[in-house]
Amino acid sequence: MLNKVIYIAREAGEVLSSGFGKNFSIEYKTNLANLVTEFDKKSEKTIIDFIKKEFPTHSVLAEESGRHDSTSKYLWVIDPLDGTTNFAHGLPIFSVSIGVQKNGEMIYGVVYDVMRDAMYSAEKGSGAFCNGRKLSVSSNDDLHKSVLVTGFPYNVHENPDFAFERFNAFLRVARAVRRLGSAAIDMCYVAEGVFDGFWEVSLNAWDMAAGKLLIEEAGGIVTDFQGKPMNIFDKQILASNGKVHSAMIDTLRV
Ligand code: IPD
Ligand code: CA
Ligand code: CA
């Protein structure tokens, strides 16, 4: 089944790359910052049509079309285009993210970084990989030498959950803080040991489902801002190599 998840993530990625840089329609969701393009929808349709054909009994939660319920123990959690703002503005940092749960436990996580042709995949208990190469989180244990990554929700101007104060606090202690615009790619880079840690508020399950498993399978940890276990339906995520986790929890205290 993992091979099928990888297959359809690549197909959806090809839909996205066929539209990248071209003219396409853009609509607004909640405000002028929150966009959806016709390619978000085309990518999602590609994935859901495949699931309906190959796994007709499975349940689906997808960003653009919501919940497609069934009584199946399998749930596919799909972000058909993570990084819509980047995509719409011609910045080649965007991905397809697909997580699969069985009885509420994440069993597969796949993120396809389209323009780098980097296929990140993890299966529960079997490690995390990028294009077949095994991934491990970084070994750095010093927050002052860390490169971190974060992102902001579309209502960031309202400063939800002290987003500005927390960003400010990390800028003061870390070596550098990056903001790429695709939470799924942010999390892949933590799994790969490029970034030492990631935090964000107000993400949705489809942003985090695959990335959480990828980081855990690469030896990292994923919690809420207090260090308690989090699940993909929670609204705070702190992910790291494990070694800078408690220093990040201290920094997140507001
Ligand atoms: C967004 C990206 C971004 C994050 C936003 C998300 P979208 O997803 O993951 O990095 O900061 O909060 O909503 O809308 O491009 O799928
Ligand atoms: Ca997203
Ligand atoms: Ca999306």
PDB file of C-alpha atoms and ligand atoms in Angstrom:
ATOM      1  CA  MET A   1       0.000   0.000   0.000  1.00  0.00           C
ATOM      2  CA  LEU A   2       2.886   2.445   0.717  1.00  0.00           C
ATOM      3  CA  ASN A   3       3.938   2.128  -2.929  1.00  0.00           C
ATOM      4  CA  LYS A   4       0.451   3.161  -3.976  1.00  0.00           C
ATOM      5  CA  VAL A   5       0.549   6.194  -1.680  1.00  0.00           C
ATOM      6  CA  ILE A   6       3.911   7.150  -3.213  1.00  0.00           C
ATOM      7  CA  TYR A   7       2.572   6.560  -6.704  1.00  0.00           C
ATOM      8  CA  ILE A   8      -0.399   8.864  -6.254  1.00  0.00           C
ATOM      9  CA  ALA A   9       1.637  11.576  -4.494  1.00  0.00           C
ATOM     10  CA  ARG A  10       3.896  11.670  -7.570  1.00  0.00           C
ATOM     11  CA  GLU A  11       0.914  11.778  -9.947  1.00  0.00           C
ATOM     12  CA  ALA A  12      -0.567  14.691  -7.988  1.00  0.00           C
ATOM     13  CA  GLY A  13       2.854  16.372  -8.028  1.00  0.00           C
ATOM     14  CA  GLU A  14       2.901  16.086 -11.806  1.00  0.00           C
ATOM     15  CA  VAL A  15      -0.466  17.803 -11.961  1.00  0.00           C
ATOM     16  CA  LEU A  16       1.002  20.639  -9.877  1.00  0.00           C
ATOM     17  CA  SER A  17       4.207  20.960 -11.877  1.00  0.00           C
ATOM     18  CA  SER A  18       2.181  21.087 -15.108  1.00  0.00           C
ATOM     19  CA  GLY A  19       0.470  24.225 -13.796  1.00  0.00           C
ATOM     20  CA  PHE A  20       3.366  25.881 -11.977  1.00  0.00           C
ATOM     21  CA  GLY A  21       4.287  29.247 -13.499  1.00  0.00           C
ATOM     22  CA  LYS A  22       1.288  29.240 -15.843  1.00  0.00           C
ATOM     23  CA  ASN A  23      -1.887  31.297 -15.689  1.00  0.00           C
ATOM     24  CA  PHE A  24      -4.483  29.748 -13.442  1.00  0.00           C
ATOM     25  CA  SER A  25      -7.539  30.832 -11.504  1.00  0.00           C
ATOM     26  CA  ILE A  26      -7.158  31.857  -7.873  1.00  0.00           C
ATOM     27  CA  GLU A  27      -9.953  32.265  -5.331  1.00  0.00           C
ATOM     28  CA  TYR A  28      -9.893  33.551  -1.764  1.00  0.00           C
ATOM     29  CA  LYS A  29     -10.928  31.427   1.196  1.00  0.00           C
ATOM     30  CA  THR A  30     -11.107  33.380   4.489  1.00  0.00           C
ATOM     31  CA  ASN A  31      -9.132  36.525   3.567  1.00  0.00           C
ATOM     32  CA  LEU A  32      -6.778  38.035   0.964  1.00  0.00           C
ATOM     33  CA  ALA A  33      -3.898  35.898   2.294  1.00  0.00           C
ATOM     34  CA  ASN A  34      -5.723  32.578   2.110  1.00  0.00           C
ATOM     35  CA  LEU A  35      -5.721  31.409  -1.507  1.00  0.00           C
ATOM     36  CA  VAL A  36      -6.902  28.352  -3.352  1.00  0.00           C
ATOM     37  CA  THR A  37      -5.945  27.750  -6.977  1.00  0.00           C
ATOM     38  CA  GLU A  38      -7.497  25.489  -9.557  1.00  0.00           C
ATOM     39  CA  PHE A  39      -4.439  23.252  -9.095  1.00  0.00           C
ATOM     40  CA  ASP A  40      -5.165  22.640  -5.402  1.00  0.00           C
ATOM     41  CA  LYS A  41      -8.472  21.208  -6.613  1.00  0.00           C
ATOM     42  CA  LYS A  42      -7.051  19.296  -9.580  1.00  0.00           C
ATOM     43  CA  SER A  43      -4.391  17.678  -7.417  1.00  0.00           C
ATOM     44  CA  GLU A  44      -6.969  16.686  -4.806  1.00  0.00           C
ATOM     45  CA  LYS A  45      -9.292  15.214  -7.445  1.00  0.00           C
ATOM     46  CA  THR A  46      -6.416  13.126  -8.835  1.00  0.00           C
ATOM     47  CA  ILE A  47      -5.751  11.650  -5.384  1.00  0.00           C
ATOM     48  CA  ILE A  48      -9.377  11.069  -4.412  1.00  0.00           C
ATOM     49  CA  ASP A  49     -10.304   9.478  -7.762  1.00  0.00           C
ATOM     50  CA  PHE A  50      -7.410   7.052  -7.231  1.00  0.00           C
ATOM     51  CA  ILE A  51      -8.505   6.176  -3.681  1.00  0.00           C
ATOM     52  CA  LYS A  52     -12.103   5.637  -4.833  1.00  0.00           C
ATOM     53  CA  LYS A  53     -10.874   3.247  -7.512  1.00  0.00           C
ATOM     54  CA  GLU A  54      -8.190   1.379  -5.542  1.00  0.00           C
ATOM     55  CA  PHE A  55      -9.556   1.540  -1.985  1.00  0.00           C
ATOM     56  CA  PRO A  56     -13.283   2.297  -2.359  1.00  0.00           C
ATOM     57  CA  THR A  57     -14.109   1.546   1.272  1.00  0.00           C
ATOM     58  CA  HIS A  58     -11.481   3.866   2.805  1.00  0.00           C
ATOM     59  CA  SER A  59     -12.331   7.169   4.533  1.00  0.00           C
ATOM     60  CA  VAL A  60     -10.759  10.418   3.383  1.00  0.00           C
ATOM     61  CA  LEU A  61     -10.119  13.808   4.987  1.00  0.00           C
ATOM     62  CA  ALA A  62      -8.905  16.244   2.340  1.00  0.00           C
ATOM     63  CA  GLU A  63      -8.324  19.979   2.639  1.00  0.00           C
ATOM     64  CA  GLU A  64     -10.479  21.186  -0.246  1.00  0.00           C
ATOM     65  CA  SER A  65     -13.377  18.738  -0.129  1.00  0.00           C
ATOM     66  CA  GLY A  66     -13.492  17.787   3.556  1.00  0.00           C
ATOM     67  CA  ARG A  67     -14.466  14.435   4.926  1.00  0.00           C
ATOM     68  CA  HIS A  68     -15.562  11.531   2.723  1.00  0.00           C
ATOM     69  CA  ASP A  69     -16.779   9.117   5.322  1.00  0.00           C
ATOM     70  CA  SER A  70     -17.077   5.411   5.489  1.00  0.00           C
ATOM     71  CA  THR A  71     -16.828   2.892   8.278  1.00  0.00           C
ATOM     72  CA  SER A  72     -13.353   1.828   7.202  1.00  0.00           C
ATOM     73  CA  LYS A  73     -10.516   1.572   9.711  1.00  0.00           C
ATOM     74  CA  TYR A  74      -8.360   3.440   7.161  1.00  0.00           C
ATOM     75  CA  LEU A  75      -8.332   7.232   6.936  1.00  0.00           C
ATOM     76  CA  TRP A  76      -6.355   9.120   4.281  1.00  0.00           C
ATOM     77  CA  VAL A  77      -5.401  12.657   5.392  1.00  0.00           C
ATOM     78  CA  ILE A  78      -4.551  14.744   2.339  1.00  0.00           C
ATOM     79  CA  ASP A  79      -3.080  18.141   1.571  1.00  0.00           C
ATOM     80  CA  PRO A  80      -3.117  18.231  -2.241  1.00  0.00           C
ATOM     81  CA  LEU A  81      -0.920  21.366  -2.372  1.00  0.00           C
ATOM     82  CA  ASP A  82       0.942  22.457   0.729  1.00  0.00           C
ATOM     83  CA  GLY A  83       2.432  25.853  -0.021  1.00  0.00           C
ATOM     84  CA  THR A  84      -0.364  27.378  -2.083  1.00  0.00           C
ATOM     85  CA  THR A  85       0.915  30.944  -1.601  1.00  0.00           C
ATOM     86  CA  ASN A  86       4.343  29.919  -2.903  1.00  0.00           C
ATOM     87  CA  PHE A  87       2.758  28.090  -5.843  1.00  0.00           C
ATOM     88  CA  ALA A  88       0.542  31.060  -6.716  1.00  0.00           C
ATOM     89  CA  HIS A  89       3.496  33.471  -6.639  1.00  0.00           C
ATOM     90  CA  GLY A  90       5.920  31.287  -8.590  1.00  0.00           C
ATOM     91  CA  LEU A  91       8.122  30.232  -5.647  1.00  0.00           C
ATOM     92  CA  PRO A  92       9.112  26.584  -6.203  1.00  0.00           C
ATOM     93  CA  ILE A  93       8.587  25.377  -2.611  1.00  0.00           C
ATOM     94  CA  PHE A  94       5.389  23.328  -2.382  1.00  0.00           C
ATOM     95  CA  SER A  95       4.424  19.736  -1.820  1.00  0.00           C
ATOM     96  CA  VAL A  96       1.788  17.041  -1.802  1.00  0.00           C
ATOM     97  CA  SER A  97       1.256  15.541   1.649  1.00  0.00           C
ATOM     98  CA  ILE A  98      -0.580  12.268   2.297  1.00  0.00           C
ATOM     99  CA  GLY A  99      -0.853  10.481   5.635  1.00  0.00           C
ATOM    100  CA  VAL A 100      -2.733   7.239   6.193  1.00  0.00           C
ATOM    101  CA  GLN A 101      -4.125   6.181   9.547  1.00  0.00           C
ATOM    102  CA  LYS A 102      -5.315   2.715  10.497  1.00  0.00           C
ATOM    103  CA  ASN A 103      -7.578   2.590  13.560  1.00  0.00           C
ATOM    104  CA  GLY A 104      -6.451   6.117  14.442  1.00  0.00           C
ATOM    105  CA  GLU A 105      -2.728   5.348  14.262  1.00  0.00           C
ATOM    106  CA  MET A 106      -0.548   6.877  11.549  1.00  0.00           C
ATOM    107  CA  ILE A 107       0.885   4.041   9.440  1.00  0.00           C
ATOM    108  CA  TYR A 108       2.127   5.791   6.276  1.00  0.00           C
ATOM    109  CA  GLY A 109       3.383   9.298   5.630  1.00  0.00           C
ATOM    110  CA  VAL A 110       4.389  10.579   2.213  1.00  0.00           C
ATOM    111  CA  VAL A 111       5.443  14.110   1.248  1.00  0.00           C
ATOM    112  CA  TYR A 112       6.446  14.866  -2.323  1.00  0.00           C
ATOM    113  CA  ASP A 113       8.552  18.020  -2.689  1.00  0.00           C
ATOM    114  CA  VAL A 114       7.567  18.539  -6.294  1.00  0.00           C
ATOM    115  CA  MET A 115      10.180  20.881  -7.733  1.00  0.00           C
ATOM    116  CA  ARG A 116      13.089  19.076  -6.039  1.00  0.00           C
ATOM    117  CA  ASP A 117      11.609  15.725  -7.101  1.00  0.00           C
ATOM    118  CA  ALA A 118      12.194  14.584  -3.514  1.00  0.00           C
ATOM    119  CA  MET A 119       9.869  11.800  -2.369  1.00  0.00           C
ATOM    120  CA  TYR A 120       9.794  11.504   1.427  1.00  0.00           C
ATOM    121  CA  SER A 121       8.134   8.387   2.784  1.00  0.00           C
ATOM    122  CA  ALA A 122       7.730   6.609   6.079  1.00  0.00           C
ATOM    123  CA  GLU A 123       6.012   3.482   7.266  1.00  0.00           C
ATOM    124  CA  LYS A 124       5.337   3.030  10.978  1.00  0.00           C
ATOM    125  CA  GLY A 125       8.195   1.018  12.478  1.00  0.00           C
ATOM    126  CA  SER A 126      10.275   0.900   9.281  1.00  0.00           C
ATOM    127  CA  GLY A 127      12.112   4.234   9.199  1.00  0.00           C
ATOM    128  CA  ALA A 128      11.881   7.314   7.024  1.00  0.00           C
ATOM    129  CA  PHE A 129      13.388   7.739   3.560  1.00  0.00           C
ATOM    130  CA  CYS A 130      13.922  10.329   0.850  1.00  0.00           C
ATOM    131  CA  ASN A 131      14.237   8.883  -2.655  1.00  0.00           C
ATOM    132  CA  GLY A 132      15.316   5.614  -1.018  1.00  0.00           C
ATOM    133  CA  ARG A 133      17.928   7.201   1.297  1.00  0.00           C
ATOM    134  CA  LYS A 134      17.374   6.584   5.033  1.00  0.00           C
ATOM    135  CA  LEU A 135      16.768   9.727   7.059  1.00  0.00           C
ATOM    136  CA  SER A 136      17.872  10.689  10.554  1.00  0.00           C
ATOM    137  CA  VAL A 137      17.335  13.825  12.544  1.00  0.00           C
ATOM    138  CA  SER A 138      20.322  16.032  13.411  1.00  0.00           C
ATOM    139  CA  SER A 139      22.517  15.349  16.448  1.00  0.00           C
ATOM    140  CA  ASN A 140      22.945  18.977  17.534  1.00  0.00           C
ATOM    141  CA  ASP A 141      22.056  19.504  21.195  1.00  0.00           C
ATOM    142  CA  ASP A 142      22.649  23.251  21.422  1.00  0.00           C
ATOM    143  CA  LEU A 143      19.726  25.558  20.650  1.00  0.00           C
ATOM    144  CA  HIS A 144      22.173  28.424  20.035  1.00  0.00           C
ATOM    145  CA  LYS A 145      23.658  26.434  17.129  1.00  0.00           C
ATOM    146  CA  SER A 146      20.258  25.408  15.770  1.00  0.00           C
ATOM    147  CA  VAL A 147      18.592  26.319  12.533  1.00  0.00           C
ATOM    148  CA  LEU A 148      14.841  26.234  13.100  1.00  0.00           C
ATOM    149  CA  VAL A 149      11.816  26.600  10.880  1.00  0.00           C
ATOM    150  CA  THR A 150       8.280  27.809  11.454  1.00  0.00           C
ATOM    151  CA  GLY A 151       5.251  29.125   9.634  1.00  0.00           C
ATOM    152  CA  PHE A 152       2.281  31.347  10.288  1.00  0.00           C
ATOM    153  CA  PRO A 153      -1.462  30.818   9.904  1.00  0.00           C
ATOM    154  CA  TYR A 154      -3.526  32.953   7.528  1.00  0.00           C
ATOM    155  CA  ASN A 155      -4.863  35.024  10.452  1.00  0.00           C
ATOM    156  CA  VAL A 156      -1.323  35.811  11.667  1.00  0.00           C
ATOM    157  CA  HIS A 157      -2.159  39.553  11.787  1.00  0.00           C
ATOM    158  CA  GLU A 158      -4.359  38.705  14.798  1.00  0.00           C
ATOM    159  CA  ASN A 159      -1.261  37.253  16.508  1.00  0.00           C
ATOM    160  CA  PRO A 160      -2.912  33.916  17.371  1.00  0.00           C
ATOM    161  CA  ASP A 161      -1.406  32.033  20.302  1.00  0.00           C
ATOM    162  CA  PHE A 162       1.411  34.621  20.739  1.00  0.00           C
ATOM    163  CA  ALA A 163       2.852  33.799  17.304  1.00  0.00           C
ATOM    164  CA  PHE A 164       4.873  37.043  17.129  1.00  0.00           C
ATOM    165  CA  GLU A 165       6.307  36.793  20.652  1.00  0.00           C
ATOM    166  CA  ARG A 166       7.341  33.198  20.075  1.00  0.00           C
ATOM    167  CA  PHE A 167       8.961  33.966  16.730  1.00  0.00           C
ATOM    168  CA  ASN A 168      10.818  36.845  18.358  1.00  0.00           C
ATOM    169  CA  ALA A 169      12.000  34.614  21.217  1.00  0.00           C
ATOM    170  CA  PHE A 170      13.493  32.042  18.802  1.00  0.00           C
ATOM    171  CA  LEU A 171      15.147  34.741  16.683  1.00  0.00           C
ATOM    172  CA  ARG A 172      16.999  35.814  19.819  1.00  0.00           C
ATOM    173  CA  VAL A 173      18.343  32.373  20.776  1.00  0.00           C
ATOM    174  CA  ALA A 174      18.746  30.273  17.613  1.00  0.00           C
ATOM    175  CA  ARG A 175      21.451  30.500  14.968  1.00  0.00           C
ATOM    176  CA  ALA A 176      18.738  31.150  12.376  1.00  0.00           C
ATOM    177  CA  VAL A 177      15.008  30.793  11.861  1.00  0.00           C
ATOM    178  CA  ARG A 178      13.554  30.058   8.415  1.00  0.00           C
ATOM    179  CA  ARG A 179      10.001  30.305   7.056  1.00  0.00           C
ATOM    180  CA  LEU A 180       9.543  28.270   3.873  1.00  0.00           C
ATOM    181  CA  GLY A 181       5.754  28.318   3.426  1.00  0.00           C
ATOM    182  CA  SER A 182       5.080  24.578   3.325  1.00  0.00           C
ATOM    183  CA  ALA A 183       4.693  22.984   6.738  1.00  0.00           C
ATOM    184  CA  ALA A 184       5.011  19.517   5.215  1.00  0.00           C
ATOM    185  CA  ILE A 185       8.393  20.406   3.681  1.00  0.00           C
ATOM    186  CA  ASP A 186       9.474  22.064   6.949  1.00  0.00           C
ATOM    187  CA  MET A 187       8.854  18.765   8.690  1.00  0.00           C
ATOM    188  CA  CYS A 188      10.687  16.741   6.018  1.00  0.00           C
ATOM    189  CA  TYR A 189      13.749  18.898   6.613  1.00  0.00           C
ATOM    190  CA  VAL A 190      13.573  18.159  10.352  1.00  0.00           C
ATOM    191  CA  ALA A 191      13.386  14.429   9.556  1.00  0.00           C
ATOM    192  CA  GLU A 192      16.377  14.854   7.255  1.00  0.00           C
ATOM    193  CA  GLY A 193      18.487  16.674   9.882  1.00  0.00           C
ATOM    194  CA  VAL A 194      18.633  19.923   7.890  1.00  0.00           C
ATOM    195  CA  PHE A 195      16.603  21.809  10.498  1.00  0.00           C
ATOM    196  CA  ASP A 196      16.927  20.986  14.196  1.00  0.00           C
ATOM    197  CA  GLY A 197      13.377  21.970  15.091  1.00  0.00           C
ATOM    198  CA  PHE A 198      10.005  23.240  13.920  1.00  0.00           C
ATOM    199  CA  TRP A 199       7.054  24.823  15.699  1.00  0.00           C
ATOM    200  CA  GLU A 200       3.768  26.262  14.510  1.00  0.00           C
ATOM    201  CA  VAL A 201       0.240  27.057  15.717  1.00  0.00           C
ATOM    202  CA  SER A 202      -3.149  26.527  14.073  1.00  0.00           C
ATOM    203  CA  LEU A 203      -2.093  23.942  11.530  1.00  0.00           C
ATOM    204  CA  ASN A 204      -4.573  21.380  10.276  1.00  0.00           C
ATOM    205  CA  ALA A 205      -4.346  17.608  10.287  1.00  0.00           C
ATOM    206  CA  TRP A 206      -3.491  17.496   6.570  1.00  0.00           C
ATOM    207  CA  ASP A 207      -0.463  19.774   7.093  1.00  0.00           C
ATOM    208  CA  MET A 208       1.080  17.553   9.779  1.00  0.00           C
ATOM    209  CA  ALA A 209      -0.101  13.969   9.284  1.00  0.00           C
ATOM    210  CA  ALA A 210       2.686  12.727   7.020  1.00  0.00           C
ATOM    211  CA  GLY A 211       5.392  14.964   8.503  1.00  0.00           C
ATOM    212  CA  LYS A 212       4.772  13.763  12.042  1.00  0.00           C
ATOM    213  CA  LEU A 213       5.368  10.131  11.105  1.00  0.00           C
ATOM    214  CA  LEU A 214       8.408  11.069   8.990  1.00  0.00           C
ATOM    215  CA  ILE A 215      10.024  12.871  11.945  1.00  0.00           C
ATOM    216  CA  GLU A 216       9.233  10.121  14.443  1.00  0.00           C
ATOM    217  CA  GLU A 217      10.557   7.440  12.096  1.00  0.00           C
ATOM    218  CA  ALA A 218      13.739   9.495  11.609  1.00  0.00           C
ATOM    219  CA  GLY A 219      14.340   9.503  15.385  1.00  0.00           C
ATOM    220  CA  GLY A 220      12.815  12.871  16.275  1.00  0.00           C
ATOM    221  CA  ILE A 221       9.958  13.783  18.571  1.00  0.00           C
ATOM    222  CA  VAL A 222       6.689  15.606  18.039  1.00  0.00           C
ATOM    223  CA  THR A 223       4.700  17.125  20.930  1.00  0.00           C
ATOM    224  CA  ASP A 224       2.629  20.136  21.883  1.00  0.00           C
ATOM    225  CA  PHE A 225       4.319  23.256  23.314  1.00  0.00           C
ATOM    226  CA  GLN A 226       4.341  21.711  26.811  1.00  0.00           C
ATOM    227  CA  GLY A 227       6.087  18.558  25.630  1.00  0.00           C
ATOM    228  CA  LYS A 228       2.938  16.429  25.873  1.00  0.00           C
ATOM    229  CA  PRO A 229       2.057  13.959  23.112  1.00  0.00           C
ATOM    230  CA  MET A 230       0.066  15.628  20.349  1.00  0.00           C
ATOM    231  CA  ASN A 231      -2.096  14.218  17.644  1.00  0.00           C
ATOM    232  CA  ILE A 232      -2.621  15.593  14.176  1.00  0.00           C
ATOM    233  CA  PHE A 233      -5.933  17.203  15.141  1.00  0.00           C
ATOM    234  CA  ASP A 234      -4.253  19.406  17.791  1.00  0.00           C
ATOM    235  CA  LYS A 235      -3.447  23.059  17.168  1.00  0.00           C
ATOM    236  CA  GLN A 236       0.139  23.329  18.453  1.00  0.00           C
ATOM    237  CA  ILE A 237       3.070  21.384  17.110  1.00  0.00           C
ATOM    238  CA  LEU A 238       6.666  21.277  18.320  1.00  0.00           C
ATOM    239  CA  ALA A 239       8.921  18.870  16.428  1.00  0.00           C
ATOM    240  CA  SER A 240      12.638  18.443  16.851  1.00  0.00           C
ATOM    241  CA  ASN A 241      15.615  16.139  16.858  1.00  0.00           C
ATOM    242  CA  GLY A 242      14.781  15.457  20.532  1.00  0.00           C
ATOM    243  CA  LYS A 243      18.045  16.991  21.756  1.00  0.00           C
ATOM    244  CA  VAL A 244      16.915  20.622  21.558  1.00  0.00           C
ATOM    245  CA  HIS A 245      13.322  19.841  22.507  1.00  0.00           C
ATOM    246  CA  SER A 246      13.389  20.969  26.147  1.00  0.00           C
ATOM    247  CA  ALA A 247      15.231  24.186  25.247  1.00  0.00           C
ATOM    248  CA  MET A 248      12.550  24.834  22.629  1.00  0.00           C
ATOM    249  CA  ILE A 249       9.800  24.220  25.211  1.00  0.00           C
ATOM    250  CA  ASP A 250      11.501  26.794  27.489  1.00  0.00           C
ATOM    251  CA  THR A 251      11.650  29.308  24.642  1.00  0.00           C
ATOM    252  CA  LEU A 252       7.971  28.762  23.779  1.00  0.00           C
ATOM    253  CA  ARG A 253       6.859  29.792  27.312  1.00  0.00           C
ATOM    254  CA  VAL A 254       5.155  33.180  27.054  1.00  0.00           C
TER     255      VAL A 254
HETATM  256  C1  IPD B   1       0.014  26.351   4.668  1.00  0.00           C
HETATM  257  C2  IPD B   1       1.492  26.019   4.699  1.00  0.00           C
HETATM  258  C3  IPD B   1       2.262  27.053   5.494  1.00  0.00           C
HETATM  259  C4  IPD B   1       1.696  27.211   6.881  1.00  0.00           C
HETATM  260  C5  IPD B   1       0.219  27.549   6.800  1.00  0.00           C
HETATM  261  C6  IPD B   1      -0.519  26.441   6.049  1.00  0.00           C
HETATM  262  P1  IPD B   1      -1.441  25.596   2.517  1.00  0.00           P
HETATM  263  O1  IPD B   1      -0.701  25.352   3.958  1.00  0.00           O
HETATM  264  O2  IPD B   1       1.726  24.764   5.272  1.00  0.00           O
HETATM  265  O3  IPD B   1       3.615  26.688   5.649  1.00  0.00           O
HETATM  266  O4  IPD B   1       2.403  28.221   7.562  1.00  0.00           O
HETATM  267  O5  IPD B   1      -0.289  27.678   8.088  1.00  0.00           O
HETATM  268  O6  IPD B   1      -1.888  26.707   6.036  1.00  0.00           O
HETATM  269  O7  IPD B   1      -2.573  26.535   2.759  1.00  0.00           O
HETATM  270  O8  IPD B   1      -0.439  26.135   1.591  1.00  0.00           O
HETATM  271  O9  IPD B   1      -1.919  24.214   2.197  1.00  0.00           O
HETATM  272 CA    CA B   2      -1.281  23.005   4.052  1.00  0.00          CA
HETATM  273 CA    CA B   3      -3.191  23.009   0.904  1.00  0.00          CA
END
